Amino acid sequence: MVSVISNTNSEWSETIQNLISSDSPIQPVASSPTSSTTLSSSSMTSVVSLAPTCLKQTIMEAASAIAEGKTDVANGILTRLAQDSNAKGNSEQRLVACMLLALKLWVNSIENLPPVAELFSKEHVVATQLLYDLSPYFKLGFLGANPDILDATREQPSCNKLHIIDFDIGKGMSYINLLQALSERRSGKPTLVKITAIADNGGDERVKMVGDKLSQIAERFRVCMKFNVVASLKLSDLSRESLGYEPDEPLAINFAFNLYRMPDESISVENQRDELLRRVKGLAPSVVTLVEHEMNTNTALFASRVREASAYYGALFDSIEFSVPREKSKRVTVEEGLCRKIANSVSCEGRERVERCKVFGK
């Protein structure tokens, strides 16, 4: 995961420190989803019995055999992997179970292509939000956008307004910290915060509920807040008028885990991703914040996607292993969602692949 912001701010250090040291049964390891995980406590050595590189190397051997059309060799390796996979085992075994499913779906893609609709279902939305709630990586990513949003208001000290346009607000939890920070300012006059949330796929009622909760919190912090929902906004309709943006407002655009699903030039000449960015640039915002997964499952070939997914999601499984008890039903829901993501990014091609994460700079 990468948060593209230009500044850090000391006023958030305490919040982030509290987040890292939150009450959890087992402390999460200090690693990122793009790097391997090292056990930091001898008491945890019984959890992982094999070095992560062993099974991950076997996964890559299977991917290479599949890519080279060596069906018999690939099937033999997949059979060995099946013996080491366990959806209820340790983090490595659970990753293998998901990767094994993705590889088998690729081999039998004509008959068993995973339905894209699953990634837009209510169940998957719930699983994704739970992942954001349970993983410190994602919490820090969301919070990382706040300092730059605050800086946008400091650039116009005489202005007591702030307008935030959020293209995927989720549960809106990161804005609680932002509202609190605004309430602690002593500018002599109240701050008016406008949050415009873009709702797609019939999610406007859910987003309205998020707005109601944030309004209650803003009232508690004595911050004036207006919350607007824009439902099913077409790119061609994205304008100052449709978003209710006034020229005297410092404008912040927040993209959190949103752009990676938008088709780019590798999918369509229409290139919806770049078109959105051009229209956002036309709004002349004070700041644009971007939080994304950092791995290449967009234009990478099959074997490379397997390698990227194995490393990235392997670290996520590890972090969940060390921070959430196995018996929790929420953990099962989260990991089922991760398996759907893995299956789509590895086994699907063309428009069917919506999990198209990119590396920084792309």
Coordinates of C-alpha atoms in Angstrom, one line a residue:
M1 CA 0.0 0.0 0.0
V2 CA 1.3 3.5 -0.8
S3 CA -0.1 6.8 0.3
V4 CA 1.0 9.6 -2.0
I5 CA 1.2 12.7 0.1
S6 CA 3.8 15.5 0.2
N7 CA 4.1 16.4 3.9
T8 CA 4.0 14.8 7.4
N9 CA 2.6 16.6 10.4
S10 CA 3.6 16.3 14.0
E11 CA 0.0 16.8 15.2
W12 CA -0.8 13.3 13.8
S13 CA 2.1 11.5 15.5
E14 CA 0.2 10.8 18.7
T15 CA -2.8 9.5 16.7
I16 CA -0.7 7.2 14.6
Q17 CA 1.3 6.0 17.6
N18 CA -2.0 5.1 19.4
L19 CA -3.2 3.3 16.3
I20 CA 0.0 1.2 16.1
S21 CA -0.3 0.3 19.8
S22 CA -4.0 -0.4 19.7
D23 CA -5.4 -3.1 21.9
S24 CA -5.0 -6.3 20.0
P25 CA -4.5 -9.8 21.3
I26 CA -1.2 -10.2 19.4
Q27 CA 0.9 -7.2 18.2
P28 CA 1.2 -6.9 14.4
V29 CA 4.7 -7.2 13.0
A30 CA 6.3 -4.1 11.6
S31 CA 6.3 -4.9 7.9
S32 CA 4.7 -3.7 4.7
P33 CA 2.5 -5.7 2.3
T34 CA 5.2 -5.5 -0.3
S35 CA 7.9 -7.1 1.9
S36 CA 8.4 -10.5 3.6
T37 CA 7.4 -10.8 7.3
T38 CA 9.8 -11.7 10.1
L39 CA 8.6 -13.2 13.3
S40 CA 9.6 -10.9 16.2
S41 CA 8.7 -13.1 19.1
S42 CA 10.0 -16.6 20.0
S43 CA 6.5 -17.4 21.3
M44 CA 5.2 -17.2 17.7
T45 CA 7.6 -19.7 16.2
S46 CA 5.1 -22.5 16.4
V47 CA 2.7 -20.7 14.1
V48 CA 4.8 -21.0 10.9
S49 CA 6.6 -24.3 10.5
L50 CA 8.1 -23.6 7.0
A51 CA 10.0 -20.7 5.6
P52 CA 7.5 -18.6 3.5
T53 CA 9.9 -18.8 0.5
C54 CA 9.5 -22.6 0.2
L55 CA 5.8 -22.7 -0.7
K56 CA 6.0 -19.4 -2.5
Q57 CA 8.7 -20.8 -4.7
T58 CA 6.5 -23.9 -5.4
I59 CA 3.7 -21.5 -6.4
M60 CA 6.0 -19.8 -8.9
E61 CA 7.1 -23.2 -10.3
A62 CA 3.4 -24.0 -10.9
A63 CA 2.8 -20.6 -12.5
S64 CA 5.8 -21.0 -14.8
A65 CA 4.7 -24.5 -15.9
I66 CA 1.2 -23.3 -16.6
A67 CA 2.6 -20.3 -18.6
E68 CA 4.8 -22.6 -20.6
G69 CA 1.9 -25.0 -21.4
K70 CA 3.4 -27.9 -19.4
T71 CA 0.0 -29.2 -18.2
D72 CA 1.3 -32.5 -16.7
V73 CA 4.1 -30.8 -14.8
A74 CA 1.7 -28.0 -13.6
N75 CA -0.9 -30.6 -12.4
G76 CA 1.8 -32.4 -10.4
I77 CA 2.9 -29.3 -8.7
L78 CA -0.7 -28.2 -8.0
T79 CA -1.3 -31.6 -6.4
R80 CA 1.7 -31.1 -4.1
L81 CA 0.5 -27.6 -3.2
A82 CA -2.9 -29.0 -2.3
Q83 CA -1.3 -31.1 0.4
D84 CA 0.2 -28.0 2.0
S85 CA -2.9 -25.8 1.7
N86 CA -5.3 -25.3 4.5
A87 CA -8.0 -22.6 4.6
K88 CA -8.0 -22.9 8.4
G89 CA -4.2 -23.3 8.9
N90 CA -1.5 -20.7 9.5
S91 CA -1.1 -17.6 7.3
E92 CA 1.1 -19.4 4.8
Q93 CA -1.2 -22.4 4.4
R94 CA -4.2 -20.0 3.9
L95 CA -2.3 -18.0 1.3
V96 CA -1.5 -21.3 -0.6
A97 CA -5.2 -22.3 -0.5
C98 CA -6.1 -19.0 -2.2
M99 CA -3.3 -19.1 -4.7
L100 CA -4.1 -22.7 -5.5
L101 CA -7.7 -21.8 -6.3
A102 CA -6.5 -18.9 -8.5
L103 CA -4.1 -21.2 -10.4
K104 CA -6.7 -23.8 -11.0
L105 CA -9.2 -21.2 -12.2
W106 CA -6.6 -20.1 -14.7
V107 CA -6.0 -23.6 -16.0
N108 CA -9.8 -24.2 -16.3
S109 CA -10.7 -20.6 -17.1
I110 CA -13.0 -21.6 -20.0
E111 CA -15.3 -23.5 -17.6
N112 CA -14.7 -21.9 -14.2
L113 CA -13.9 -18.2 -14.7
P114 CA -14.7 -16.5 -11.4
P115 CA -17.7 -14.1 -11.8
V116 CA -16.7 -10.5 -11.7
A117 CA -20.0 -9.7 -10.0
E118 CA -18.7 -11.2 -6.8
L119 CA -16.3 -8.2 -6.5
F120 CA -19.2 -5.8 -6.5
S121 CA -21.5 -7.8 -4.2
K122 CA -22.6 -6.6 -0.8
E123 CA -20.7 -9.5 0.8
H124 CA -17.4 -8.3 -0.8
V125 CA -18.0 -4.7 0.2
V126 CA -18.5 -5.8 3.8
A127 CA -15.3 -7.9 3.6
T128 CA -13.3 -5.0 2.2
Q129 CA -14.5 -2.6 4.9
L130 CA -13.6 -5.2 7.6
L131 CA -10.1 -5.4 6.1
Y132 CA -9.7 -1.7 6.4
D133 CA -10.9 -1.8 10.0
L134 CA -8.7 -4.7 11.1
S135 CA -5.4 -4.0 9.3
P136 CA -3.2 -1.2 10.6
Y137 CA -1.7 -0.8 7.2
F138 CA -5.0 0.5 5.8
K139 CA -5.8 2.6 8.8
L140 CA -2.5 4.4 8.5
G141 CA -3.1 4.8 4.8
F142 CA -6.4 6.5 5.4
L143 CA -5.1 8.7 8.1
G144 CA -2.1 9.6 6.0
A145 CA -4.3 11.8 3.8
N146 CA -5.4 14.1 6.6
P147 CA -2.3 16.2 7.2
D148 CA -2.2 17.4 3.6
I149 CA -5.9 18.1 3.7
L150 CA -5.3 20.3 6.7
D151 CA -2.4 22.0 5.0
A152 CA -4.8 23.0 2.2
T153 CA -6.7 25.1 4.7
R154 CA -3.6 26.7 6.2
E155 CA -2.7 28.1 2.8
Q156 CA -5.7 30.3 3.1
P157 CA -5.7 31.4 6.7
S158 CA -8.5 34.0 6.2
C159 CA -10.8 31.3 4.9
N160 CA -12.9 29.2 7.3
K161 CA -14.2 26.8 4.7
L162 CA -13.0 23.4 3.4
H163 CA -14.6 21.2 0.7
I164 CA -13.6 17.6 0.4
I165 CA -14.7 15.4 -2.5
D166 CA -14.2 11.7 -1.7
F167 CA -14.6 9.1 -4.4
D168 CA -14.9 6.2 -2.0
I169 CA -15.6 7.3 1.5
G170 CA -16.1 3.8 3.0
K171 CA -17.1 4.2 6.6
G172 CA -15.6 7.6 6.8
M173 CA -13.6 6.8 9.9
S174 CA -10.5 8.8 8.9
Y175 CA -12.6 12.0 9.0
I176 CA -13.2 11.7 12.7
N177 CA -9.6 12.6 13.3
L178 CA -9.8 15.4 10.8
L179 CA -12.9 16.9 12.4
Q180 CA -11.2 16.7 15.8
A181 CA -8.1 18.5 14.5
L182 CA -10.2 21.2 13.0
S183 CA -12.1 21.6 16.3
E184 CA -8.9 22.2 18.2
R185 CA -7.8 25.1 16.0
R186 CA -8.1 28.6 17.5
S187 CA -8.8 30.7 14.4
G188 CA -11.5 32.8 16.1
K189 CA -14.3 31.7 13.9
P190 CA -15.9 28.3 13.2
T191 CA -14.8 26.2 10.3
L192 CA -17.4 25.0 7.7
V193 CA -16.5 21.6 6.3
K194 CA -18.3 20.3 3.2
I195 CA -17.8 16.6 2.4
T196 CA -19.2 15.5 -1.0
A197 CA -19.2 11.7 -1.3
I198 CA -19.5 9.9 -4.6
A199 CA -21.7 6.9 -4.4
D200 CA -21.7 4.2 -7.1
N201 CA -23.4 0.8 -7.6
G202 CA -26.5 1.8 -5.6
G203 CA -24.6 2.6 -2.5
D204 CA -26.1 6.0 -1.8
E205 CA -28.2 4.8 1.2
R206 CA -25.1 3.4 2.9
V207 CA -23.2 6.6 2.2
K208 CA -26.0 8.7 3.6
M209 CA -25.8 6.7 6.8
V210 CA -22.0 7.4 7.0
G211 CA -22.9 11.1 6.5
D212 CA -25.4 11.0 9.4
K213 CA -22.8 9.5 11.7
L214 CA -20.1 12.1 10.7
S215 CA -22.6 14.9 11.2
Q216 CA -23.3 13.7 14.8
I217 CA -19.5 13.6 15.5
A218 CA -19.0 17.0 13.9
E219 CA -21.7 18.4 16.2
R220 CA -19.9 16.9 19.2
F221 CA -16.7 18.6 18.1
R222 CA -18.5 21.8 17.4
V223 CA -17.5 21.8 13.8
C224 CA -20.1 23.0 11.2
M225 CA -20.4 20.2 8.6
K226 CA -22.5 19.7 5.4
F227 CA -22.5 16.2 3.9
N228 CA -23.7 15.7 0.3
V229 CA -24.1 12.5 -1.6
V230 CA -23.7 12.5 -5.4
A231 CA -25.1 9.2 -6.8
S232 CA -24.0 7.5 -10.0
L233 CA -22.0 10.4 -11.3
K234 CA -20.9 10.0 -14.9
L235 CA -17.5 11.2 -15.9
S236 CA -19.0 13.6 -18.5
D237 CA -21.1 15.2 -15.7
L238 CA -18.2 15.8 -13.3
S239 CA -18.1 19.6 -12.8
R240 CA -18.1 22.3 -10.2
E241 CA -21.9 22.6 -10.5
S242 CA -22.6 18.8 -10.1
L243 CA -20.3 18.7 -7.1
G244 CA -21.5 21.9 -5.5
Y245 CA -18.1 23.4 -5.4
E246 CA -17.8 27.1 -4.8
P247 CA -14.7 29.1 -5.9
D248 CA -13.9 30.5 -2.5
E249 CA -13.5 27.0 -0.9
P250 CA -10.1 25.3 -0.5
L251 CA -10.8 22.0 -2.4
A252 CA -9.3 18.6 -1.4
I253 CA -9.8 15.6 -3.6
N254 CA -9.5 12.2 -1.9
F255 CA -8.9 9.0 -3.8
A256 CA -8.6 6.0 -1.4
F257 CA -8.4 2.6 -3.1
N258 CA -10.5 3.8 -6.0
L259 CA -8.4 4.5 -9.1
Y260 CA -6.9 1.0 -9.4
R261 CA -10.2 -0.4 -10.5
M262 CA -10.7 2.2 -13.2
P263 CA -9.9 1.0 -16.8
D264 CA -6.8 2.6 -18.3
E265 CA -5.3 2.7 -21.8
S266 CA -4.4 -1.0 -21.5
I267 CA -8.1 -1.9 -21.4
S268 CA -9.9 0.7 -23.5
V269 CA -9.0 3.7 -25.7
E270 CA -11.5 5.7 -23.6
N271 CA -9.1 5.4 -20.7
Q272 CA -11.6 6.3 -17.9
R273 CA -8.8 6.6 -15.3
D274 CA -7.0 9.4 -17.1
E275 CA -10.2 11.1 -18.1
L276 CA -11.2 11.3 -14.4
L277 CA -7.8 12.7 -13.5
R278 CA -8.0 15.3 -16.2
R279 CA -11.5 16.4 -15.0
V280 CA -10.3 16.6 -11.4
K281 CA -7.3 18.7 -12.5
G282 CA -9.8 21.0 -14.1
L283 CA -11.4 21.7 -10.8
A284 CA -8.0 23.2 -9.6
P285 CA -8.0 21.5 -6.2
S286 CA -5.6 22.7 -3.5
V287 CA -4.6 19.1 -2.8
V288 CA -5.2 15.6 -4.2
T289 CA -4.5 12.7 -1.9
L290 CA -4.1 9.1 -3.2
V291 CA -3.9 5.9 -1.3
E292 CA -3.4 2.7 -3.2
H293 CA -2.2 -0.9 -3.2
E294 CA 1.3 -1.0 -4.6
M295 CA 1.8 -4.1 -6.8
N296 CA 1.7 -4.7 -10.5
T297 CA -1.4 -6.8 -11.5
N298 CA -2.4 -4.4 -14.3
T299 CA -0.3 -5.0 -17.4
A300 CA 2.0 -7.8 -15.9
L301 CA 1.9 -11.2 -17.6
F302 CA 0.4 -14.2 -15.8
A303 CA 3.5 -15.5 -14.0
S304 CA 4.5 -12.0 -12.9
R305 CA 1.0 -11.4 -11.5
V306 CA 1.3 -14.6 -9.5
R307 CA 4.6 -13.4 -8.0
E308 CA 3.2 -10.0 -7.1
A309 CA 0.0 -11.4 -5.6
S310 CA 1.9 -14.0 -3.6
A311 CA 4.2 -11.4 -2.0
Y312 CA 1.6 -8.7 -1.4
Y313 CA -1.3 -10.8 -0.1
G314 CA 1.1 -13.1 1.7
A315 CA 2.2 -10.2 3.9
L316 CA -1.5 -9.2 4.4
F317 CA -2.3 -12.8 5.6
D318 CA 0.7 -12.6 7.9
S319 CA -0.4 -9.3 9.4
I320 CA -3.9 -10.7 10.0
E321 CA -2.4 -13.8 11.6
F322 CA -0.6 -11.7 14.1
S323 CA -3.4 -9.3 14.9
V324 CA -6.7 -11.1 14.7
P325 CA -7.6 -14.4 16.5
R326 CA -8.3 -17.2 14.1
E327 CA -11.7 -18.0 15.6
K328 CA -13.1 -14.6 14.8
S329 CA -15.8 -14.7 12.2
K330 CA -14.7 -11.3 10.9
R331 CA -11.4 -12.7 10.0
V332 CA -13.0 -15.5 7.9
T333 CA -15.0 -12.8 6.1
V334 CA -11.9 -10.7 5.4
E335 CA -9.9 -13.7 4.1
E336 CA -12.7 -14.8 1.8
G337 CA -12.6 -11.3 0.3
L338 CA -8.8 -11.5 -0.2
C339 CA -9.3 -14.8 -2.0
R340 CA -11.7 -13.2 -4.4
K341 CA -9.2 -10.4 -5.1
I342 CA -6.4 -12.9 -5.7
A343 CA -8.5 -15.1 -8.0
N344 CA -9.5 -12.1 -10.1
S345 CA -6.0 -10.5 -10.3
V346 CA -4.4 -13.8 -11.2
S347 CA -6.9 -15.8 -13.3
C348 CA -8.8 -13.1 -15.3
E349 CA -7.8 -11.2 -18.4
G350 CA -9.1 -8.1 -20.2
R351 CA -12.1 -6.4 -18.8
E352 CA -12.8 -9.4 -16.6
R353 CA -9.8 -8.4 -14.4
V354 CA -10.9 -5.5 -12.3
E355 CA -8.2 -6.0 -9.6
R356 CA -5.6 -4.0 -11.6
C357 CA -3.2 -2.6 -9.0
K358 CA -0.2 -0.7 -10.1
V359 CA 3.2 0.3 -8.7
F360 CA 4.2 3.8 -7.7
G361 CA 4.8 6.0 -10.7
K362 CA 2.4 4.2 -13.0

